[in-house]
Every structure is written in C-alpha cells, then in structure tokens.
CSV table of C-alpha atoms and ligand atoms in Angstrom, one decimal:
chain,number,residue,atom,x,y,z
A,1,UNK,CA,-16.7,-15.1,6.2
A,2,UNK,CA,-15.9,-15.0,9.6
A,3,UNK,CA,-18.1,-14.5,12.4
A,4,UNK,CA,-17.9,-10.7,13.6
A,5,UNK,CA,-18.5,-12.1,17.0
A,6,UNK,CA,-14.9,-13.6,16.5
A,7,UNK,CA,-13.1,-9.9,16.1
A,8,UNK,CA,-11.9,-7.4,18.5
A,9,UNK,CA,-12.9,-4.6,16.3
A,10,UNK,CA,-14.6,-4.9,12.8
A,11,UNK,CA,-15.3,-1.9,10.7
A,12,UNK,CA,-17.5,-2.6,7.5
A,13,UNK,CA,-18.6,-0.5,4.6
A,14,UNK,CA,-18.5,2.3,6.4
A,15,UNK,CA,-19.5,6.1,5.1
A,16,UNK,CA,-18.8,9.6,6.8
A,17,UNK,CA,-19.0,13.1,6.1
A,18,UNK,CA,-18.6,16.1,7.1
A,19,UNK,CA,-21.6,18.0,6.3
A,20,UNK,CA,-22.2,17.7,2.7
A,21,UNK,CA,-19.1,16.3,2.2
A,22,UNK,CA,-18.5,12.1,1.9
A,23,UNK,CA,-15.1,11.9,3.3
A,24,UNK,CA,-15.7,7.7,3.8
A,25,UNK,CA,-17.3,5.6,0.8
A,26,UNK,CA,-16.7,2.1,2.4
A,27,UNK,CA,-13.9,1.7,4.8
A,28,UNK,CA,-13.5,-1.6,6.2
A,29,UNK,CA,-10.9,-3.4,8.9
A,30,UNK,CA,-10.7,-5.9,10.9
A,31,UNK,CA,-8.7,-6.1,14.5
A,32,UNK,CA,-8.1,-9.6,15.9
A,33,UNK,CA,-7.4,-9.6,19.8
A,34,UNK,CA,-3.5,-9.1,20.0
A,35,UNK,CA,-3.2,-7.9,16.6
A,36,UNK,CA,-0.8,-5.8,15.2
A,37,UNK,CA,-2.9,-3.9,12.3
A,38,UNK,CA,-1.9,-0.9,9.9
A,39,UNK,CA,-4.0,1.9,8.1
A,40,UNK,CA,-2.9,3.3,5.3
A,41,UNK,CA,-2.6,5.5,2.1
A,42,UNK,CA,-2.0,8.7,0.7
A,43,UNK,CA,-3.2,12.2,2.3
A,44,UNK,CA,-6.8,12.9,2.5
A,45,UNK,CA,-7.5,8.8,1.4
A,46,UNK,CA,-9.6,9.0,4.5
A,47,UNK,CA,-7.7,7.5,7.7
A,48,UNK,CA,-8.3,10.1,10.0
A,49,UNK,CA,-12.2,10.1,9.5
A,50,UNK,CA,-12.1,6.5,9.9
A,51,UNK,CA,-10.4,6.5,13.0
A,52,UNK,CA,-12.9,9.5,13.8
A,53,UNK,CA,-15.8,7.0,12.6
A,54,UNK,CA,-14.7,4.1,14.8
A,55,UNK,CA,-14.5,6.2,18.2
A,56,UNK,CA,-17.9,7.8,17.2
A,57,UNK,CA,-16.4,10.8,17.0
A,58,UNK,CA,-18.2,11.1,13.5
A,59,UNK,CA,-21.1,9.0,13.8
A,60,UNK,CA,-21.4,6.9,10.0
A,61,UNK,CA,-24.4,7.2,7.9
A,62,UNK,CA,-24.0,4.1,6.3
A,63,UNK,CA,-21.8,0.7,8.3
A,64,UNK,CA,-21.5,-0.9,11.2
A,65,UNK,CA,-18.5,-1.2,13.6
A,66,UNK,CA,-18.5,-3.7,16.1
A,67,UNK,CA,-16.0,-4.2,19.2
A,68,UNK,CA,-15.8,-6.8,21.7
A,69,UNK,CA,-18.8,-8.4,20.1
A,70,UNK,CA,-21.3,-5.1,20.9
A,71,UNK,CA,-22.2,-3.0,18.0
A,72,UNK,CA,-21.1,0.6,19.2
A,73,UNK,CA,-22.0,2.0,15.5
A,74,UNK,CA,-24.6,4.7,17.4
A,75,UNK,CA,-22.7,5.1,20.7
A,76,UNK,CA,-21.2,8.3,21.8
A,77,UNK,CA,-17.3,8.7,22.1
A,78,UNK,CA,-16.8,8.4,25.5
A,79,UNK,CA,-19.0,5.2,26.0
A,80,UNK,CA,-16.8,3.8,23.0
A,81,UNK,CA,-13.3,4.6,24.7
A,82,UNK,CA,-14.4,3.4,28.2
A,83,UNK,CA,-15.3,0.2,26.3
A,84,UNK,CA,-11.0,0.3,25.8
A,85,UNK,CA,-10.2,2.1,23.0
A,86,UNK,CA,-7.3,4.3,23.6
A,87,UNK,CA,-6.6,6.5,21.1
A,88,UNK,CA,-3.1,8.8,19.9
A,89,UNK,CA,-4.8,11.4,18.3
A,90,UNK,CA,-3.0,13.1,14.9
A,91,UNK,CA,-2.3,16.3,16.8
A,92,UNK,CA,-1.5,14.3,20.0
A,93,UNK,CA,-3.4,17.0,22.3
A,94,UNK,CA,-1.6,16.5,25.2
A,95,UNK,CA,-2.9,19.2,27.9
A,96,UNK,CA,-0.3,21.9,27.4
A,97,UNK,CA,-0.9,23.4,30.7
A,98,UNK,CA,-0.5,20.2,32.9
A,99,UNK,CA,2.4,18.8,33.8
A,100,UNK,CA,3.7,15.3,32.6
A,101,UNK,CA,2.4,13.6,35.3
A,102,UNK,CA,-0.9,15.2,35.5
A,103,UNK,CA,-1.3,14.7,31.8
A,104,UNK,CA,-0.4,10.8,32.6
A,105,UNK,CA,-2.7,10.4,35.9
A,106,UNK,CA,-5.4,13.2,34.2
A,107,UNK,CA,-7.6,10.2,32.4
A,108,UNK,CA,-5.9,7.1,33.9
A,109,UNK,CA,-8.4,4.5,34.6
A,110,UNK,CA,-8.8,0.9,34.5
A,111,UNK,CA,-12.1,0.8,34.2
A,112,UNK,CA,-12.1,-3.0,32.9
A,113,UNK,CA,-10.1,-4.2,35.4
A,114,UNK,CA,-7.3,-5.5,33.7
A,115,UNK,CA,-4.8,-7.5,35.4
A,116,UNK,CA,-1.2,-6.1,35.5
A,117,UNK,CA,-2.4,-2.5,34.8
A,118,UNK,CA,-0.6,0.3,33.6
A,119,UNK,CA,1.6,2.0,35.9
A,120,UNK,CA,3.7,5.4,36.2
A,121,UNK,CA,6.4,3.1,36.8
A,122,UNK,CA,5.5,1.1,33.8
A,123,UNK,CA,5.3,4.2,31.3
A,124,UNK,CA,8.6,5.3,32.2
A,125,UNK,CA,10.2,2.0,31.8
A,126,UNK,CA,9.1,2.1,28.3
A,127,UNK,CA,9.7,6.1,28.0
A,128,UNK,CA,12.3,7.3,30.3
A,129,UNK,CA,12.5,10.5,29.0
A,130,UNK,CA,8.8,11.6,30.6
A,131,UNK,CA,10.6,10.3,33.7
A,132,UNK,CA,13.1,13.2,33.1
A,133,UNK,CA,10.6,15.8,32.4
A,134,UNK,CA,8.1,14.8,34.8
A,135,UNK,CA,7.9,18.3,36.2
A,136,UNK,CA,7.6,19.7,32.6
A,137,UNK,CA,4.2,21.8,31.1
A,138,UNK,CA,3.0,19.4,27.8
A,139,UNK,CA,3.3,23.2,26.3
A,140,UNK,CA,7.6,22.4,26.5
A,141,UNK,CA,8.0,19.5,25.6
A,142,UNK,CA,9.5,18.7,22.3
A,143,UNK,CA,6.9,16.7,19.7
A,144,UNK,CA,8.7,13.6,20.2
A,145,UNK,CA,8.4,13.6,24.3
A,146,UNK,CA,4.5,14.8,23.4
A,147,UNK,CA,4.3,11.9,21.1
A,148,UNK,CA,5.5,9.5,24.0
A,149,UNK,CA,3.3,11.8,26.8
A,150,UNK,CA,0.3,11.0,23.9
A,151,UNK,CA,0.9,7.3,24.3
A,152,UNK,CA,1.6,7.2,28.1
A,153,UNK,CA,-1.4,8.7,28.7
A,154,UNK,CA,-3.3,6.6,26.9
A,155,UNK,CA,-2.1,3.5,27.4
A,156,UNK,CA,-2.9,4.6,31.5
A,157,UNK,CA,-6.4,4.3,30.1
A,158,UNK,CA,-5.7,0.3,29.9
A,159,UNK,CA,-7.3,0.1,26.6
A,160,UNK,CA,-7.6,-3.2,24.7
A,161,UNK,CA,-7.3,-1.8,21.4
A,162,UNK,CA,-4.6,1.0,20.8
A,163,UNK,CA,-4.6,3.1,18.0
A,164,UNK,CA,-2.5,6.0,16.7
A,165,UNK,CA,-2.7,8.4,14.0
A,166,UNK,CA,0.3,9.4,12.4
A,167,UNK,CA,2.2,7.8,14.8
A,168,UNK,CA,5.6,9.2,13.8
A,169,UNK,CA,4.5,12.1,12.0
A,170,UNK,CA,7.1,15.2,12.2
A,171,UNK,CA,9.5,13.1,14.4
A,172,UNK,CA,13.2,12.9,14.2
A,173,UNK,CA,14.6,9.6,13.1
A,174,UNK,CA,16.0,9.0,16.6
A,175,UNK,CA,12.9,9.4,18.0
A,176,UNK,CA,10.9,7.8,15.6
A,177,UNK,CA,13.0,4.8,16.8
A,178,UNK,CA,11.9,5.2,19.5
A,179,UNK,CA,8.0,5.0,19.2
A,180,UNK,CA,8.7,2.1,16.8
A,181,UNK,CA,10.7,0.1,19.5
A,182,UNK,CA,8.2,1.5,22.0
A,183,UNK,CA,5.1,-0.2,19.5
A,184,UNK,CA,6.9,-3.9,19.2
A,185,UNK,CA,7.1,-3.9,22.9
A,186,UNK,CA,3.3,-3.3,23.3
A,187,UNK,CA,2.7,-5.8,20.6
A,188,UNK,CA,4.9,-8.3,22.6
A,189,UNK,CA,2.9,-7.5,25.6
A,190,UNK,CA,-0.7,-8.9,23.6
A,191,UNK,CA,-1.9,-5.5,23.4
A,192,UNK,CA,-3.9,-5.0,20.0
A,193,UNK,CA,-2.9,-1.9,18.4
A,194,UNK,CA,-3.8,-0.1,15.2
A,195,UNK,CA,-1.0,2.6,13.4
A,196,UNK,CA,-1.5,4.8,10.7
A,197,UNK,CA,1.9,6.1,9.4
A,198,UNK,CA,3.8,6.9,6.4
A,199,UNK,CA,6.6,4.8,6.8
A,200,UNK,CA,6.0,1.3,5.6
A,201,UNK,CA,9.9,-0.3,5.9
A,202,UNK,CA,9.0,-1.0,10.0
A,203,UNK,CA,5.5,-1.4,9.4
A,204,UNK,CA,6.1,-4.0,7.3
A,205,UNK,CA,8.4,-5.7,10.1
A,206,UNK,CA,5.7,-4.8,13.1
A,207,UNK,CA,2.0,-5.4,11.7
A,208,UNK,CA,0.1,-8.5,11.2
A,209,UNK,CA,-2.1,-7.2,8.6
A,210,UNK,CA,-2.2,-4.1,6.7
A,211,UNK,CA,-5.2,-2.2,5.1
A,212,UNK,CA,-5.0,0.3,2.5
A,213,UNK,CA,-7.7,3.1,2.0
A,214,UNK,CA,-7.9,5.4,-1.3
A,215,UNK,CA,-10.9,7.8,-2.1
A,216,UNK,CA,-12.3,6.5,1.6
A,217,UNK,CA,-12.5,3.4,0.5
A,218,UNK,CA,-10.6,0.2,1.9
A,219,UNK,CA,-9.1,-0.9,-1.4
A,220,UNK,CA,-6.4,-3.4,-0.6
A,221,UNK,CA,-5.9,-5.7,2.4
A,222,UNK,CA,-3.0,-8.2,3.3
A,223,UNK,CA,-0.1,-9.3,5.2
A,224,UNK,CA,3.3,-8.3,5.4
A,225,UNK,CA,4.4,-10.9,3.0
A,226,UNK,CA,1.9,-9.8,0.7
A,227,UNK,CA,2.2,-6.0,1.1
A,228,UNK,CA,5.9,-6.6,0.2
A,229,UNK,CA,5.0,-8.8,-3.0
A,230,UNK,CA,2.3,-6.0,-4.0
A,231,UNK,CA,4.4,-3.1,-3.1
A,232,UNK,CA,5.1,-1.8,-6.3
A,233,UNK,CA,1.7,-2.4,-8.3
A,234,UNK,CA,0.1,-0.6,-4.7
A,235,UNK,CA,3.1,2.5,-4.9
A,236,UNK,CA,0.6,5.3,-5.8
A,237,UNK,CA,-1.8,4.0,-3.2
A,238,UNK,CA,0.5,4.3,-0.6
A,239,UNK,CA,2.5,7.2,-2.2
A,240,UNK,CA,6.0,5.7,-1.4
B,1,LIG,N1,-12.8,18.5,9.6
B,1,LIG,C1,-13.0,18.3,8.3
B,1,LIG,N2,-14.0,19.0,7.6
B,1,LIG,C2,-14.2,18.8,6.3
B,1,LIG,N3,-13.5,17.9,5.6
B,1,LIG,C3,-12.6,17.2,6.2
B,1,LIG,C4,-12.3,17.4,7.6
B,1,LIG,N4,-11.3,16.5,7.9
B,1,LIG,C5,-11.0,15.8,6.8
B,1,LIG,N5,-11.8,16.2,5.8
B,1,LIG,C6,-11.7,15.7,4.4
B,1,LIG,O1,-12.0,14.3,4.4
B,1,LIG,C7,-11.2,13.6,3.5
B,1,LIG,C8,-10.4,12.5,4.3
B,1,LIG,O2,-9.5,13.2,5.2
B,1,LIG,P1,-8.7,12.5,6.4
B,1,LIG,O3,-9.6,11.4,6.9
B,1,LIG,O4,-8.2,13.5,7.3
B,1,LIG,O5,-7.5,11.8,5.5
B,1,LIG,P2,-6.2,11.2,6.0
B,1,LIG,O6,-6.2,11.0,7.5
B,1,LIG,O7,-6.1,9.9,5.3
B,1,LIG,O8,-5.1,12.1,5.6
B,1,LIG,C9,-10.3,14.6,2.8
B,1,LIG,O9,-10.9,15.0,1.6
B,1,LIG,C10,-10.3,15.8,3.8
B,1,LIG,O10,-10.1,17.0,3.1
B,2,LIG,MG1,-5.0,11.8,8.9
C-alpha cells in the first residue's frame, strides 16, 4: 500500500447519495502528480457523482478523499477548487451571457502561484478558435467552441489537477480531435488531468491508468496495456 501522502488526489471507498438514494457504494482512484487518469463505465455507473463527491459538491457519507496530502473529505467546494482542482463540468456551463473573454478572465486566478501561468495568449495557442470568437456570447457558440471555452476557462484557474466530464460528449469527430489533441498537450505540459469519456480507442493512447466504476463502485483498475488485454472480458462494463 502506498502512502496517501505520496498521491495528488486519492479517493477511497467512497459513498454518496442523493437523498435516500446511494448513487456511490465504494468509488476509489488514485491521481499521481502529472498523471494522465481515466474514469469510466456505462451510464448511471456513477462517474458524475464521484466527480461531484471529490469537489465536495456532494459531501460522502462514508470515504475519505485526500489531495495534496490534506484530507478535503468535509471541505466546501470552493475551498476544494482553490486548492487547484479545475473542473469541465458535464454540461460545460459556460456563462451564456458573457462574452469569450469575460467567460476566460471571469474566474482566472492563480491563486497558487504557479510558475508560467496560464495566459489569454496561451489558451488561444492551444484553441484558436476562441481567438476567433472572442467577441462571441457563450449563448452562440457551437458545443465544441463551449467545450474548448469550458477548458480555457478552467485551466485560467491554474489548477493542478484537471478533470472533465464527458469530455467529448455530443462533439463532432473533428472536434473531438481537437479536445483529444488539446488533452495530450496538457499532459505533455505535466499537468495531472482526470477524463471521463466514452471513447476508449484515444484513451487508451493518452491515460496512464484507467479506473472502471459499475453500480458506484470502482470495480476494475489498470493501465493501458492491461485495459487493452482485459477489454473484452470488461465489454459490458464499459458498454463498448
Ligand atoms: N441529481 C440527481 N438526483 C438523483 N439521482 C441522481 C442525480 N444524479 C445522478 N443520479 C443517480 O445516481 C446514479 C449515478 O449517476 P451519475 O453519477 O450521473 O452516473 P454517470 O456519470 O456514470 O453517468 C444514477 O443512478 C443516477 O440516476
Ligand atoms: Mg455523468
């Protein structure tokens, strides 16, 4: 067993719900610093809530989570994210009545005082479409250029830890090149990020270490060689 001490971010045995309802029976991950780490499994397996349990959005009832060494089981959600947590949420809620730069500069901080932080500039190097539609309401933008706004913004936060939900969810191909491309550049940069998708083929090429969750429970875990090997005895779990 590994010291928890040793993680970036380490989810154990955690259990949610919402109000009588157990959506989480023991979901576990771990997130090394500069790790590259997936979350998956079928609709309503339970991804979102943890995602919600780790941000203390949903507090757990049962679990700890630990980042950066502190245990932030109890905290409150904005404590957690100024702790550098940046988060793409499932329905990206970018602010549809700002602009794309006043969504990008609305929450930009760098609180922890990284070095090299996160620019304008930088985000539309890596997306120079928002460059393009910098003038643009969130409101009309299409769900790809709200998927990149999503990430901009957060990554203006300077996070240590980046996680998405769905991260390709509802995008065109093209575009979901895009955000793939987009992710192995972060992860070349040393940034630790966390994906939940559907799509496994560039998973499997991007992440580290995968973790699979069914019935809210974390019920597989493994790396890329072994997620390939196991594909086909883990098919229903993933519901490829
Ligand atoms: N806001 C909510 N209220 C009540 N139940 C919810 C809510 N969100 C999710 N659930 C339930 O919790 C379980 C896990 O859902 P979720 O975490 O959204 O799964 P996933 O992200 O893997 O699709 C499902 O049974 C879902 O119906
Ligand atoms: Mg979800």
């Amino acid at each position: 067993m590994k010291n928890q001490h040793t993680h970036l971010l380490q989810a154990t045995d955690l259990e949610s719900s919402y109000g009588d309802s157990q959506a989480l029976f023991g979901a576990s991950l771990a997130i090394e610093e500069g790790e590259f780490v997936t979350l998956l499994g079928r609709n309503g397996m339970g991804k979102t809530t943890t995602v919600r349990s780790v941000m203390g959005i949903m507090t757990p009832h049962r679990g700890r989570v630990f980042f950066a060494g502190q245990d932030i089981t109890q905290w409150p959600s904005y404590q957690i994210a100024r702790l550098g947590i940046g988060l793409v949420p499932e329905q990206r809620q970018v602010f549809a009545n700002l602009t794309v730069y006043e969504n990008l500069v609305a929450t930009a901080h760098n609180r922890l005082q990284q070095k090299d932080p996160w620019t304008l500039a930088r985000v539309y190097q890596l997306f120079p479409r928002l460059q393009e539609r910098v003038g643009n309401l969130g409101a009309n933008l299409s769900g790809g250029e709200q998927q990149m706004l999503a990430i901009g913004r957060a990554l203006m936060t300077n996070p240590r830890l980046l996680i998405l939900d769905e991260a390709t969810e509802g995008l065109a191909p093209l575009v979901r090149q895009e955000i793939w491309e987009c992710l192995s550049t972060l992860k070349n940069s040393g940034l630790s990020v966390l994906v939940i998708d559907k799509n496994i083929v560039p998973l499997l090429r991007l992440a580290d270490t995968h973790y699979i969750l069914e019935n809210g429970r974390t019920i597989w875990q493994g790396s890329s060689p072994s997620l390939l090997e196991a594909r086909h005895e883990l098919k229903e779990s993933l519901g490829v």
